[in-house]
XYZ file of C-alpha atoms in Angstrom:
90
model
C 0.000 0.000 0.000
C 1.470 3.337 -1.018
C 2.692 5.834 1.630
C 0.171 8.692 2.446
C 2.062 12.088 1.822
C 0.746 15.409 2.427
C -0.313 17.651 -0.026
C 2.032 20.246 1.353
C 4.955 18.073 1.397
C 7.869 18.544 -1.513
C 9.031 14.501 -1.159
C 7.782 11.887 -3.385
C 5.650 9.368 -2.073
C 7.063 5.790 -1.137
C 5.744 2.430 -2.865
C 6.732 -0.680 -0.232
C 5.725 -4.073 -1.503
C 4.310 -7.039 0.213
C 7.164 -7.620 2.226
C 8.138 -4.115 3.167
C 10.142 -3.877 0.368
C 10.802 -0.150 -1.020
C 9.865 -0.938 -4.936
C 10.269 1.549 -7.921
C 7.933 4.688 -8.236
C 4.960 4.213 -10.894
C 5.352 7.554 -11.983
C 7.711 9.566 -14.073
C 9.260 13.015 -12.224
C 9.014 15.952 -14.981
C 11.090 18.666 -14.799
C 9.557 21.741 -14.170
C 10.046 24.152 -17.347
C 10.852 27.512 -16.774
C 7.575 29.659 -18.088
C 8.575 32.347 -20.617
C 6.910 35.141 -21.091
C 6.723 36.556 -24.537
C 8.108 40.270 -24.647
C 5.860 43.444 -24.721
C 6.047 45.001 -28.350
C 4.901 48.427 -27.691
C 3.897 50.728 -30.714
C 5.636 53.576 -30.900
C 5.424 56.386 -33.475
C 1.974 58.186 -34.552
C -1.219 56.468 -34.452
C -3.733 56.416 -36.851
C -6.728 56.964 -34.424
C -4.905 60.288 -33.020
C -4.901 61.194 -36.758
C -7.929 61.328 -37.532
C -9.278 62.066 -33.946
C -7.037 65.412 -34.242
C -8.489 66.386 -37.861
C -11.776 65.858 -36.592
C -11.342 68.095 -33.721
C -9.715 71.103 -35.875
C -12.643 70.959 -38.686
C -15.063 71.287 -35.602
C -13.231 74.197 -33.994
C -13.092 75.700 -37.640
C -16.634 75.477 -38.376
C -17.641 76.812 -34.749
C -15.289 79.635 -35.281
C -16.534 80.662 -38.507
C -20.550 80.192 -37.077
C -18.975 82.395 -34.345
C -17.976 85.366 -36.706
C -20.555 84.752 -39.186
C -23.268 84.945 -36.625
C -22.245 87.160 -33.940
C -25.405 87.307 -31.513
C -27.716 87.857 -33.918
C -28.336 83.579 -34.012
C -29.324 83.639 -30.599
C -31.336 86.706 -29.606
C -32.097 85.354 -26.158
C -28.651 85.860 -24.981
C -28.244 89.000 -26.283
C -31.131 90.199 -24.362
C -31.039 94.497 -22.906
C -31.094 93.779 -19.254
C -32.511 97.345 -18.357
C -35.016 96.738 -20.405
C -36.090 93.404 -18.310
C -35.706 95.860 -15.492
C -38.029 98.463 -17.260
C -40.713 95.544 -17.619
C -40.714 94.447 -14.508
């Protein structure tokens, strides 16, 4: 009957035979491999998302600038409002 070991324990377990014996393990020891880790490839130079993200953002800012010149106050009337007046009114 095989010797109970431990689940903790580092030592292989023991086979005895009939007689008391010590007889030849039933298993094979594998060497543990040594786990390699593939290296990180970073990207580096520009990206084609930032690219387009950055055009994207300067034809917005170019259209709200010219709506801005084009179209002083005049667009929105409520913000240009005469506060004395909404005094005056009451």
């Amino acid at each position: 009957m095989p010797q109970q070991v431990p689940l903790y324990s580092t030592a292989p377990p023991t086979q005895t035979a009939a007689g008391g014996a010590p007889t030849a393990p039933a298993y094979v020891q594998v060497p543990v491999e040594a786990h390699r880790e593939r290296p990180v490839i970073r990207k580096t130079g520009p990206s084609a998302a930032t690219i387009v993200l950055g055009v994207l953002l300067v034809l917005i800012g170019a259209m709200v600038l010219a709506f801005g010149i084009g179209f002083p106050m005049t667009a929105l009337p409520g913000l240009g409002a005469d506060h004395r007046l909404d005094a005056a009114q009451g």
